[in-house]
Coordinates of C-alpha atoms and ligand atoms in Angstrom, one line a residue:
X1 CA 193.6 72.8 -9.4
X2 CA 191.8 71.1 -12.6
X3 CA 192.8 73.2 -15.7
X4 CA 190.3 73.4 -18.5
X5 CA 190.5 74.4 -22.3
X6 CA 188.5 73.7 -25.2
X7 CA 189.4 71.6 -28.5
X8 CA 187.7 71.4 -32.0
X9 CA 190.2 68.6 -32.9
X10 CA 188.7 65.2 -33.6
X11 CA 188.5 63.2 -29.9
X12 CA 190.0 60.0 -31.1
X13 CA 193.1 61.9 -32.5
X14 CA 193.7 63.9 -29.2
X15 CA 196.6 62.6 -27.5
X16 CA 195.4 62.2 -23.6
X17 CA 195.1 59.6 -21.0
X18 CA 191.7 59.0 -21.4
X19 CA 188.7 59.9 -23.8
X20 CA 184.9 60.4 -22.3
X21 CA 182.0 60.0 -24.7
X22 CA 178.4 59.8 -23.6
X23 CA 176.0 56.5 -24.5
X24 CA 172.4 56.4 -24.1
X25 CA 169.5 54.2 -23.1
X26 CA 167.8 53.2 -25.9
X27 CA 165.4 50.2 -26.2
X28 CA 167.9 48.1 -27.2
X29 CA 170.4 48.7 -24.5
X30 CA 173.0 51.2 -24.3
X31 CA 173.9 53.5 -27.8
X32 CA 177.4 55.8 -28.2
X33 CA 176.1 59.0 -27.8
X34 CA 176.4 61.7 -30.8
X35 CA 179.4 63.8 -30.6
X36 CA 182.2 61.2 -30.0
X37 CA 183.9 62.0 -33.5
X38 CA 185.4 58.2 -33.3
X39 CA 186.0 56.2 -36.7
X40 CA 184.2 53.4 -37.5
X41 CA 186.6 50.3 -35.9
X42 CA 186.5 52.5 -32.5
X43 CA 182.5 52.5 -32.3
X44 CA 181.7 48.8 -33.5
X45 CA 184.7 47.7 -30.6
X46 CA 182.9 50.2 -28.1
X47 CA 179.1 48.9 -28.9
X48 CA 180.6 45.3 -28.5
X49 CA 182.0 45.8 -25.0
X50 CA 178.8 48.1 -23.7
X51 CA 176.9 45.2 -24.9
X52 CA 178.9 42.5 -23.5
X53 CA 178.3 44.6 -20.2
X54 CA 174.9 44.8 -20.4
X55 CA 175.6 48.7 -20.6
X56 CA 172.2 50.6 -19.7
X57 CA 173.4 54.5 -21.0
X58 CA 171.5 55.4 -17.7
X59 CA 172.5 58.2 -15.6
X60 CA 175.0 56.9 -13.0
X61 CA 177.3 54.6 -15.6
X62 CA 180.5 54.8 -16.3
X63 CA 182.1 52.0 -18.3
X64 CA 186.4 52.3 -18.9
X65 CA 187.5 50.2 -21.9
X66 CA 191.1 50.2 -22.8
X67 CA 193.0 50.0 -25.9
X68 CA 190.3 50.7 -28.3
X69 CA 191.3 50.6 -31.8
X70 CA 191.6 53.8 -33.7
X71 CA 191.6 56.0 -30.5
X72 CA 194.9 57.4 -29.7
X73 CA 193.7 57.9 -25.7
X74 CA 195.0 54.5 -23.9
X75 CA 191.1 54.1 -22.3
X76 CA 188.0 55.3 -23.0
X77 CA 185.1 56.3 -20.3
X78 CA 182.0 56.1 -21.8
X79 CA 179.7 58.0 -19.4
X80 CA 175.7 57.1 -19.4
X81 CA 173.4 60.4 -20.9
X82 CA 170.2 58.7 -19.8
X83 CA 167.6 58.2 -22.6
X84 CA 167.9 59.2 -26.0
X85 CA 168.9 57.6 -29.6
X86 CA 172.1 57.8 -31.4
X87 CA 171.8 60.9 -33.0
X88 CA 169.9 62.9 -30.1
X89 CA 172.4 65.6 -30.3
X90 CA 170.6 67.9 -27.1
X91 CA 170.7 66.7 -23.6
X92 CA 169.4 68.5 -20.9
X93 CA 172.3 70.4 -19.1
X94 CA 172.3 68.3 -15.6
X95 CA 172.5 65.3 -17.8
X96 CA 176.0 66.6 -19.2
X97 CA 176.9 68.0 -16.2
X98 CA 176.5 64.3 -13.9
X99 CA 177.9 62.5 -17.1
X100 CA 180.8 64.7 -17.5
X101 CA 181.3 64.9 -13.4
X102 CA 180.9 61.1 -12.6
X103 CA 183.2 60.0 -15.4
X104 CA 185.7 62.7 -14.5
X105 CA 185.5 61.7 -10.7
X106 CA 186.5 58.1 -12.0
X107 CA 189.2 59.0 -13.7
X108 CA 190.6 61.8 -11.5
X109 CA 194.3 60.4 -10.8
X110 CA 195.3 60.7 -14.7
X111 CA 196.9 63.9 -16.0
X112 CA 195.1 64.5 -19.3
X113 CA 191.7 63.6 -19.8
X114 CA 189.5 64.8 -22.8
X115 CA 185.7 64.9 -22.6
X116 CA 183.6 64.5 -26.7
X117 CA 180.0 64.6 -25.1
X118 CA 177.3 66.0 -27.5
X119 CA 177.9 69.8 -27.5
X120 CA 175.5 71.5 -30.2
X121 CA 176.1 75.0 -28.3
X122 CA 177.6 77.1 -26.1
X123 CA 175.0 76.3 -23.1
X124 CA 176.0 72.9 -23.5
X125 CA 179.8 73.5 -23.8
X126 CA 179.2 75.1 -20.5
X127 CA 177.3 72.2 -18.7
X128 CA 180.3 70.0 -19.7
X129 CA 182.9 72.2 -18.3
X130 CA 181.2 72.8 -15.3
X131 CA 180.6 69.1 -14.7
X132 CA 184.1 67.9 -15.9
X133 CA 185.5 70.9 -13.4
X134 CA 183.2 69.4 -10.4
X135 CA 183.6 65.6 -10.7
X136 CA 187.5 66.3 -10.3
X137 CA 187.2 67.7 -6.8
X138 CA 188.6 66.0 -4.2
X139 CA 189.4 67.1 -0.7
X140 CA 193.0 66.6 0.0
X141 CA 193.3 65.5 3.6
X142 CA 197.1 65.9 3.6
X143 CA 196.5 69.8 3.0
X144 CA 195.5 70.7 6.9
X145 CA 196.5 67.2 8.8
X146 CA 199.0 65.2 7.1
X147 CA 198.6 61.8 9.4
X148 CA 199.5 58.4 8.0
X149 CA 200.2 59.6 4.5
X150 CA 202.7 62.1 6.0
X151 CA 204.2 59.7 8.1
X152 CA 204.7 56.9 5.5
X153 CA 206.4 59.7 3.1
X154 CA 203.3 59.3 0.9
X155 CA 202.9 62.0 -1.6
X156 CA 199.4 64.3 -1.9
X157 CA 197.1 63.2 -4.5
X158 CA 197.3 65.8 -7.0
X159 CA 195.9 68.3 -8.8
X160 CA 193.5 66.8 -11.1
X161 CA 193.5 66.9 -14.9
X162 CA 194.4 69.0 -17.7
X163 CA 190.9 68.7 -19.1
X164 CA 190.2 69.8 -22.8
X165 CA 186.5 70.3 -24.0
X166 CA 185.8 68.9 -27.1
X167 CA 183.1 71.4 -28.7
X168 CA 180.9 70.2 -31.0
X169 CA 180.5 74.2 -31.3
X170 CA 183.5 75.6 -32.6
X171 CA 185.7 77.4 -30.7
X172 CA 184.2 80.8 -31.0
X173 CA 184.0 83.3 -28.4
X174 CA 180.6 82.5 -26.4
X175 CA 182.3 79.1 -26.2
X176 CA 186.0 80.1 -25.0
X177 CA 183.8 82.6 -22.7
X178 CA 181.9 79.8 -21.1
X179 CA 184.8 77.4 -20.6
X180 CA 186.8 79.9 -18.6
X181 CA 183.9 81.0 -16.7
X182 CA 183.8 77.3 -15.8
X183 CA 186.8 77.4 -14.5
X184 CA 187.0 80.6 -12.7
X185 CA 183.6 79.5 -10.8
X186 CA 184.5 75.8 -10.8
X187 CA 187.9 77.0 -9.0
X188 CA 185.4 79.2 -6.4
X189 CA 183.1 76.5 -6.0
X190 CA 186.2 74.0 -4.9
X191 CA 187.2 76.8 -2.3
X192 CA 183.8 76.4 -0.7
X193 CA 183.4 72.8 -0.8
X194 CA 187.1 72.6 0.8
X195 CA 185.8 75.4 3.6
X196 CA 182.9 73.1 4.9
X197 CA 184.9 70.1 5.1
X198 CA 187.8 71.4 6.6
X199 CA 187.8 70.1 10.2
X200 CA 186.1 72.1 12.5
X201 CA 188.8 72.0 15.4
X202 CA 190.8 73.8 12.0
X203 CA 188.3 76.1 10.4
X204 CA 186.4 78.5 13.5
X205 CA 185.9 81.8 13.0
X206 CA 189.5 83.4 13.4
X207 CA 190.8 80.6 11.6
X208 CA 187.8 81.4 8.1
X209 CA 188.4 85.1 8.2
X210 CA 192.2 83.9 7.8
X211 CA 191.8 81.9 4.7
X212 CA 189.6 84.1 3.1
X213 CA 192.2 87.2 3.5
X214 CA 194.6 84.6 2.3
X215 CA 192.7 83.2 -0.5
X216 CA 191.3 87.4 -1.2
X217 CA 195.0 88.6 -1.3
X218 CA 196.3 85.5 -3.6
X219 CA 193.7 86.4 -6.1
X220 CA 194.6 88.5 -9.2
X221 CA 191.2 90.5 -8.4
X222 CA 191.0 93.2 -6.1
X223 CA 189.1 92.2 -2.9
X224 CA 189.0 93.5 0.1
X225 CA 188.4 91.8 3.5
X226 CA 187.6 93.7 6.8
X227 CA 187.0 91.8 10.2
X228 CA 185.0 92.5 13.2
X229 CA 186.6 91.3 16.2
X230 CA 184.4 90.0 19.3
X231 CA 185.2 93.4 21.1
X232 CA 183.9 95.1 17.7
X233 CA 180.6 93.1 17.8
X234 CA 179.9 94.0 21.0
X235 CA 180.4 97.7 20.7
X236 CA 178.7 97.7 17.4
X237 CA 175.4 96.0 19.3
X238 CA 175.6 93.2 17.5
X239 CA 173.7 91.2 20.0
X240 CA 172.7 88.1 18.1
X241 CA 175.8 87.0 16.9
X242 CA 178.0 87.9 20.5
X243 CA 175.5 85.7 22.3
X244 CA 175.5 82.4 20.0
X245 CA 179.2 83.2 20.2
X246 CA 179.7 83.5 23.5
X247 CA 179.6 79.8 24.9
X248 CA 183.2 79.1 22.9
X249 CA 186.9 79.5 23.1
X250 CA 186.7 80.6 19.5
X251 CA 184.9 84.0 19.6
X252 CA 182.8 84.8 16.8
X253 CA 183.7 87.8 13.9
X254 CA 181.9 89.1 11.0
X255 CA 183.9 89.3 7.8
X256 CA 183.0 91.6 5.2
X257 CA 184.4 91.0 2.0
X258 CA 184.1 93.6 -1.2
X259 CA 184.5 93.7 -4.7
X260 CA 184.2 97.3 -5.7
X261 CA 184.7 97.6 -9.5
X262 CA 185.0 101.2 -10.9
X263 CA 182.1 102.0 -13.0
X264 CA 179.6 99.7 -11.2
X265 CA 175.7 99.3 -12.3
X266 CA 174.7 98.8 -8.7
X267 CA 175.4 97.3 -5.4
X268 CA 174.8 93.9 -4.0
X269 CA 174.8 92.1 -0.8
X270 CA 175.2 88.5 0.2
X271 CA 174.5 87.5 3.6
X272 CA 176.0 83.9 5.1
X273 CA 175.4 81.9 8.0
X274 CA 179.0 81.0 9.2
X275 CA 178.6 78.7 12.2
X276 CA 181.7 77.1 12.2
X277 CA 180.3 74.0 14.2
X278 CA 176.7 74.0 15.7
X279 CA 176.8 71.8 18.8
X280 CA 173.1 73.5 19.6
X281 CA 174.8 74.9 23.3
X282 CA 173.1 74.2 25.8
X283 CA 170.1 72.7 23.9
X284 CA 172.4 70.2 23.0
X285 CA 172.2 68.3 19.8
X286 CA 171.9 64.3 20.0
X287 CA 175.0 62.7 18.7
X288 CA 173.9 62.0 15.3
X289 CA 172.8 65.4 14.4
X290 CA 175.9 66.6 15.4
X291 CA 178.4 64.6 13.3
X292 CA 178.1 67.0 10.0
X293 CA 178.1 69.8 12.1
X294 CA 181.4 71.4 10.8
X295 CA 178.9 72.0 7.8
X296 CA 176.7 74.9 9.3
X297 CA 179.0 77.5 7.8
X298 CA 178.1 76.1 4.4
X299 CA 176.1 79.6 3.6
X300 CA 179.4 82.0 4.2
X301 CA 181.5 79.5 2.2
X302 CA 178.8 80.1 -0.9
X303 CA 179.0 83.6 0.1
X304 CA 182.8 84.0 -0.1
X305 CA 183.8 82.2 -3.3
X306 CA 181.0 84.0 -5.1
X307 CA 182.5 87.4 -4.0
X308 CA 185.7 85.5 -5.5
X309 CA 183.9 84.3 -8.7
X310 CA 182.3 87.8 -8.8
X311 CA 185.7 89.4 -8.3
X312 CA 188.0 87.4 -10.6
X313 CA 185.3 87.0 -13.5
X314 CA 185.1 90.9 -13.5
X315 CA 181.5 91.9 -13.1
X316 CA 180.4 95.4 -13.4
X317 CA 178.2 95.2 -10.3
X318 CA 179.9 95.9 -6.8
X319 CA 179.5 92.7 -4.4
X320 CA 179.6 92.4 -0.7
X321 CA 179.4 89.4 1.6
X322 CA 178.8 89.4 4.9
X323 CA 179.7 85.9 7.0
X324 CA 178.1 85.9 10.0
X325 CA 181.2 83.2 11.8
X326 CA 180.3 81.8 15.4
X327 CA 180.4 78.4 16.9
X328 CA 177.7 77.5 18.9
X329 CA 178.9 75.8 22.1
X330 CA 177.5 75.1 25.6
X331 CA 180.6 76.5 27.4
X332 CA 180.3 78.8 31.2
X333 CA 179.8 82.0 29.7
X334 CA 176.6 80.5 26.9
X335 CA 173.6 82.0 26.6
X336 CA 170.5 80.1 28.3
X337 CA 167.2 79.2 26.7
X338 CA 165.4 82.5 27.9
X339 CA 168.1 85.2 27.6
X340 CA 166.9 88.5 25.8
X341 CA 169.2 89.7 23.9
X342 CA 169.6 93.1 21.5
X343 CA 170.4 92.8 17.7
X344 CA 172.5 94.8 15.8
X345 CA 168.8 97.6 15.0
X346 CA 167.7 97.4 18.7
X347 CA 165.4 94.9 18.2
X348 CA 165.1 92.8 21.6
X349 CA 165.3 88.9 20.9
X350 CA 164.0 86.2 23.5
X351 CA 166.3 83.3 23.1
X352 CA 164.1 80.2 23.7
X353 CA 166.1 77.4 21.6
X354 CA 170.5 78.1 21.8
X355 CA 170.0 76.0 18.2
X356 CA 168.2 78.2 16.3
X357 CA 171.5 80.3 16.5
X358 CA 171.8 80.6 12.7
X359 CA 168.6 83.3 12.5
X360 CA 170.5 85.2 15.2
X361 CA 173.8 85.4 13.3
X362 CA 172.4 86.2 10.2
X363 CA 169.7 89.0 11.8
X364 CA 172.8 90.9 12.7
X365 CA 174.0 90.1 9.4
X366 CA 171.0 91.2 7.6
X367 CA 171.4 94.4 9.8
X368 CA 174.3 95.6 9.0
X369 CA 173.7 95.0 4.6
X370 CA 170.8 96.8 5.2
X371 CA 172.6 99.7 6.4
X372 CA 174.5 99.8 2.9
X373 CA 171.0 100.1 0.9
X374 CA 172.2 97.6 -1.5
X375 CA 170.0 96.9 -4.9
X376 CA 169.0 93.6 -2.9
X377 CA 170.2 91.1 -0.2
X378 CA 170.3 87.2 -0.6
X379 CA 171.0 85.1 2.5
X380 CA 172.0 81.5 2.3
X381 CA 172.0 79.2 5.5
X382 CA 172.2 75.7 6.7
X383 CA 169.6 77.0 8.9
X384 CA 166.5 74.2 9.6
X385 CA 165.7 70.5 10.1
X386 CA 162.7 71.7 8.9
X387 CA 164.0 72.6 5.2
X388 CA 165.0 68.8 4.7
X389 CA 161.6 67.3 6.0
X390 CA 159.8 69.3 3.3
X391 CA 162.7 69.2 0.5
X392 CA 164.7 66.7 0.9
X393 CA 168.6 66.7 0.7
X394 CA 169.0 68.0 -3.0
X395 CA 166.4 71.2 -3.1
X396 CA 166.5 74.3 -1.3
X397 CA 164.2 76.0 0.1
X398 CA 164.1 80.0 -0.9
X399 CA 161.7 82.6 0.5
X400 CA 161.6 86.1 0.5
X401 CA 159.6 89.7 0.6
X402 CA 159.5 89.9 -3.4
X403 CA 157.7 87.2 -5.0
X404 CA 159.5 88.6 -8.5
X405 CA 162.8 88.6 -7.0
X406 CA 161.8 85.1 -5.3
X407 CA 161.5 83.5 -8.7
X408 CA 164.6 84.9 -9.9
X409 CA 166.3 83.1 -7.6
X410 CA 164.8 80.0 -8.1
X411 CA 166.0 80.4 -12.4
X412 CA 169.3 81.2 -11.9
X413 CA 169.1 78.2 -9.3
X414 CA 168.0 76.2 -12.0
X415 CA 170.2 77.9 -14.9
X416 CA 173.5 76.6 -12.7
X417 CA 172.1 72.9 -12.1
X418 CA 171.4 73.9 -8.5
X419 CA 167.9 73.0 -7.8
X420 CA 165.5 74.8 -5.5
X421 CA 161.8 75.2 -4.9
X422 CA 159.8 78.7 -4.1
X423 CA 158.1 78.5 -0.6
X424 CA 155.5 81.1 0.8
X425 CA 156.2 83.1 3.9
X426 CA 152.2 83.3 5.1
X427 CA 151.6 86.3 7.1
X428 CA 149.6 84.5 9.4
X429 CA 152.6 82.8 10.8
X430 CA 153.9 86.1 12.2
X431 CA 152.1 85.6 15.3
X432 CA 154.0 82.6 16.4
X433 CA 156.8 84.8 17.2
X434 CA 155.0 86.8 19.4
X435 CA 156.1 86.8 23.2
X436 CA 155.2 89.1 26.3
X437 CA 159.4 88.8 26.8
X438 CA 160.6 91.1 24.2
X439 CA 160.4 92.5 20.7
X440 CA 160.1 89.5 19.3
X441 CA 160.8 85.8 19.8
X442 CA 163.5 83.8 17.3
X443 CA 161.5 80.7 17.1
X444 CA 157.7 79.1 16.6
X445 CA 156.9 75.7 16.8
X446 CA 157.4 72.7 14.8
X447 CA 155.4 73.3 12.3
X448 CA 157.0 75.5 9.2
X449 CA 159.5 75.5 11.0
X450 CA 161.4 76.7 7.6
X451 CA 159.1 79.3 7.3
X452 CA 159.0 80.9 10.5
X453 CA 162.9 80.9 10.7
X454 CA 162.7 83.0 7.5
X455 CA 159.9 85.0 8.5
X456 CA 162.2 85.8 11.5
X457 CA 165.3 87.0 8.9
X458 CA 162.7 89.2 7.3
X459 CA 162.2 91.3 10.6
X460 CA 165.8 92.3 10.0
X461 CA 165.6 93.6 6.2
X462 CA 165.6 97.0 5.4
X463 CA 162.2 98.9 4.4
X464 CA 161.8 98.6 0.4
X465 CA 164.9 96.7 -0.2
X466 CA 164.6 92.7 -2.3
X467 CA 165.2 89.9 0.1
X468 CA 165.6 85.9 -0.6
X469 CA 166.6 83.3 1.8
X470 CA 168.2 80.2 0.5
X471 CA 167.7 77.6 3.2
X472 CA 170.4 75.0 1.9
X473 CA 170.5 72.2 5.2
X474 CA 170.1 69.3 3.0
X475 CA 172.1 70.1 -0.2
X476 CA 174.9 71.8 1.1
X477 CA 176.5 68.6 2.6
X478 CA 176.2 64.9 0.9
X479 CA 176.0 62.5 3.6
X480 CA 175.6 59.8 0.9
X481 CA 178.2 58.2 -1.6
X482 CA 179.0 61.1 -4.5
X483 CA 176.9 61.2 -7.4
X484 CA 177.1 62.7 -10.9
X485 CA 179.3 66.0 -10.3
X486 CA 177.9 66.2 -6.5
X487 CA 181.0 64.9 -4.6
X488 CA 180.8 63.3 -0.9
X489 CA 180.7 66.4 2.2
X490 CA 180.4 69.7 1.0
X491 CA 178.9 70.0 -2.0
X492 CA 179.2 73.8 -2.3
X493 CA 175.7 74.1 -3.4
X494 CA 174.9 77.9 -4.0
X495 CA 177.6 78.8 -5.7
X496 CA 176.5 78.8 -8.6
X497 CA 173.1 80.6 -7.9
X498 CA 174.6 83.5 -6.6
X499 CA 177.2 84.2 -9.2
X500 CA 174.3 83.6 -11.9
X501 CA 172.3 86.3 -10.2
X502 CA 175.2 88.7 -9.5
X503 CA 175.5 87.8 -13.6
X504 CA 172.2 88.7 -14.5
X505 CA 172.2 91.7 -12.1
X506 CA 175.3 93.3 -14.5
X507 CA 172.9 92.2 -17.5
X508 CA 175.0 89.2 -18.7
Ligands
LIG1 N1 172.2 74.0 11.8 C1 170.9 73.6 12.1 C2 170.0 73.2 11.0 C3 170.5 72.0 10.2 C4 169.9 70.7 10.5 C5 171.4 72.1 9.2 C6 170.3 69.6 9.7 C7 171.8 70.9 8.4 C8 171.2 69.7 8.7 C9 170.2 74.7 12.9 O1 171.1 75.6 13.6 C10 169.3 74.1 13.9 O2 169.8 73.5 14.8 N2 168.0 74.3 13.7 C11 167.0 73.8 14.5 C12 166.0 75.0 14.8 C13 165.0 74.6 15.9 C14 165.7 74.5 17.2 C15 164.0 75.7 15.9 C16 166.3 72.7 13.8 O3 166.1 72.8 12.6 O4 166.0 71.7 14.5
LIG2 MN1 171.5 74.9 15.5
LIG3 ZN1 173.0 75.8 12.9

């Protein structure tokens, strides 16, 4: 695991592999950014080479140069800031986040790496951190399979870099406070990312709630994990989640996980959609929907390193995640377009797609929070197509039944560089769940189909408590190359949404 700390020493004197500044665009080409703290020789050699490049300082760039004079690193990154001039000192904090992760990611296999990017503040000490932490991620395939590497007596890639901070803000305590919080939800974040792209022949739902008693015992915080077996979800009427489950070898569980602090100033509840791998059942997926399947448990990984992050960061506020784990397969024993089946608050359910299994895990889910009053309940699922037709594969979508607690959402969305966009759940769409078959049915048409898939979840809320829905198909998983901090796979988008609300929630 990447270790971070922060430094007020002068970059060019700090003894480490490599040094990363920032440039920026500017009319003429790419400028060193402020903040580099290099002596004269160092920046003429540097703004020589970025010429000779053609260096843009766009977002994206990421030049090495070795053996610059003056600098005792042996190379350089300098990392492209997007527009700005020399002495812009204040970059927005995505910008230092994708500069710090993309030149971090391209420098991953050193051992010491030092990152002088303009830092005026604390916020921005913060973005750097985080964005340093995320651009060292990598998923080590030897961990689970060992294959070729194993066989050839190769050796695992390593850890990542020590990684010092240097703060153009002192070294204060806001500032040694943000850098550890980095790492702490940085660390979390990694956990997540390696959950969703851990094979899903690996990772079902026996296997998750094993790793995250593991990973809950290993920490220094006190969590605790309880499971409910198949046999428990049946008993405990948990109808939604036993029939998604029910077409698999791997039976489904529902794994609670608390952080109970002493002294708490009220009670949360996070809610995720765990399906382990979504083949659809028996309404089959086509083979290239399927492929990032192993993905559609993306929501209970968010869910369980943010009880971790909540845990070992030491909030006041007492946190409880629910995943909802099931893989959806067309086995004998599946359930059939057309089944009713009874959720976890009696509510009959006509089944009329197997994949829209997601709403049905998570309306159990929802359920049982509800039953624990909590202060309010966030959900977060890979749960619609429908989310990355409207939003593409970067924005989530987030609904809810408080428009207040909506936009709260959507800040501390935006306050952790994950982005997201408010949509409306019109009451008008209600009646497309209608059916003569039962209570209600778990699917509409095509059309808002992100909508009605939420408006379904709602059903399942308890009266008078705050609700959001994070629908996070498209960003959880990068099909594409990596960019900026955003690596390739699981991305472990949300992480850093919920631990900024569970923050805000213990008035941090
Ligand atoms: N897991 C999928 C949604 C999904 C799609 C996630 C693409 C990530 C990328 C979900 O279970 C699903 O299959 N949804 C269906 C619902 C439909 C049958 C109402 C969909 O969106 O097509
Ligand atoms: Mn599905
Ligand atoms: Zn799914």
């Amino acid at each position: 695991m990447t270790a971070l700390s922060v430094s007020t020493k002068t970059a060019s004197d700090l003894p480490v592999d490599t040094l990363v500044v920032g440039s920026v665009r500017t009319d003429d080409g790419a400028a060193l950014a402020a903040g580099h703290g290099l002596p004269r020789k160092a920046v003429v050699h540097l703004q020589a080479v970025l010429a000779d490049l053609e260096a843009t300082g766009a977002p994206g760039e990421a030049h090495r140069v070795v053996a610059v004079p003056g600098v005792k690193a042996t190379s350089v990154v300098v990392a492209g800031l997007g527009d700005g001039t020399a002495r812009t000192t204040s970059f927005g904090a995505d910008a230092l986040r994708d500069a710090a992760g993309h030149a971090l990611r391209s420098v991953r296999g050193k051992k010491t790496v030092a990152v002088a990017l303009p830092t005026p503040d604390a916020e921005s000490v913060a973005a750097v951190a985080d964005g340093a932490f995320a651009g060292c991620y990598l998923y080590d395939k030897a961990a689970p399979l060992a294959g070729r590497r194993a066989r050839k007596g190769g050796t695992a890639p390593g850890a990542g870099p020590k990684v010092t901070v240097v703060s153009g803000a002192g070294q204060g305590k806001a500032v040694r406070e943000a850098v550890s919080r980095a790492g702490v939800v940085g660390a979390a974040r990694d956990w997540a990312r390696d959950l969703v792209n851990t094979p899903p022949n690996l990772l079902y739902p026996q296997s998750f709630a094993d790793a995250v008693k593991k990973r809950a015992s290993a920490s220094s915080a006190k969590i605790s994990v309880s499971v409910l077996d198949e046999k428990a979800l049946a008993k405990g009427g948990f109808g939604g989640i036993v029939g998604v489950g029910q077409g698999s070898a791997n039976p489904p569980r529902i794994v609670t996980m608390s952080w109970s602090p002493s002294g708490a100033k009220g009670s949360v509840a996070l809610v995720g959609k765990g399906i382990t791998f979504d083949s659809g059942g028996l309404n089959i997926k086509p083979s290239t929907g399927m492929v990032t399947m192993k993905s559609d448990m993306a929501g209970s990984a968010a869910v369980a390193a943010t009880v971790l992050a909540a845990a070992e960061l030491g909030l006041p506020v007492a946190v409880t995640g629910y995943l909802c784990l099931a893989e959806n397969m067309p086995g004998g024993g599946a359930q059939r377009p057309s089944d009713v089946v009874v959720m976890r608050d009696g509510t009959s359910v006509e089944i009329l797609d197997t994949d829209a299994e997601g709403r049905m895990v998570l309306g159990d889910g929802i359920c049982l929070a509800s039953e624990k009053k909590p202060d309010w309940i966030v959900d977060i699922a890979t749960l619609t197509g429908a989310q990355v037709v409207a939003l593409g594969e970067e924005v989530a979508g987030v609904m809810g039944n408080d428009e207040d607690f909506r936009a709260r959402v959507v800040a501390a969305g935006a306050a952790s560089g994950e982005d997201s966009w408010a949509m409306p759940l019109p009451a008008a769409l209600r009646a497309k769940l209608d059916t003569p078959t039962a209570d209600i049915a778990h699917k509409g048409d095509r059309d808002g189909g992100m909508l009605t898939a939420a408006i379904f979840l709602g059903e399942f809320v308890g009266e008078g408590i705050p609700w959001a829905h994070i629908d996070i198909a498209g960003p959880s998983f990068n099909t594409k190359a990596a960019r900026g901090r955003v690596p390739k796979g699981g991305t472990g988008y949300g992480v850093g949404t919920l631990v900024g609300l569970v923050e805000q929630h213990a008035g941090r």
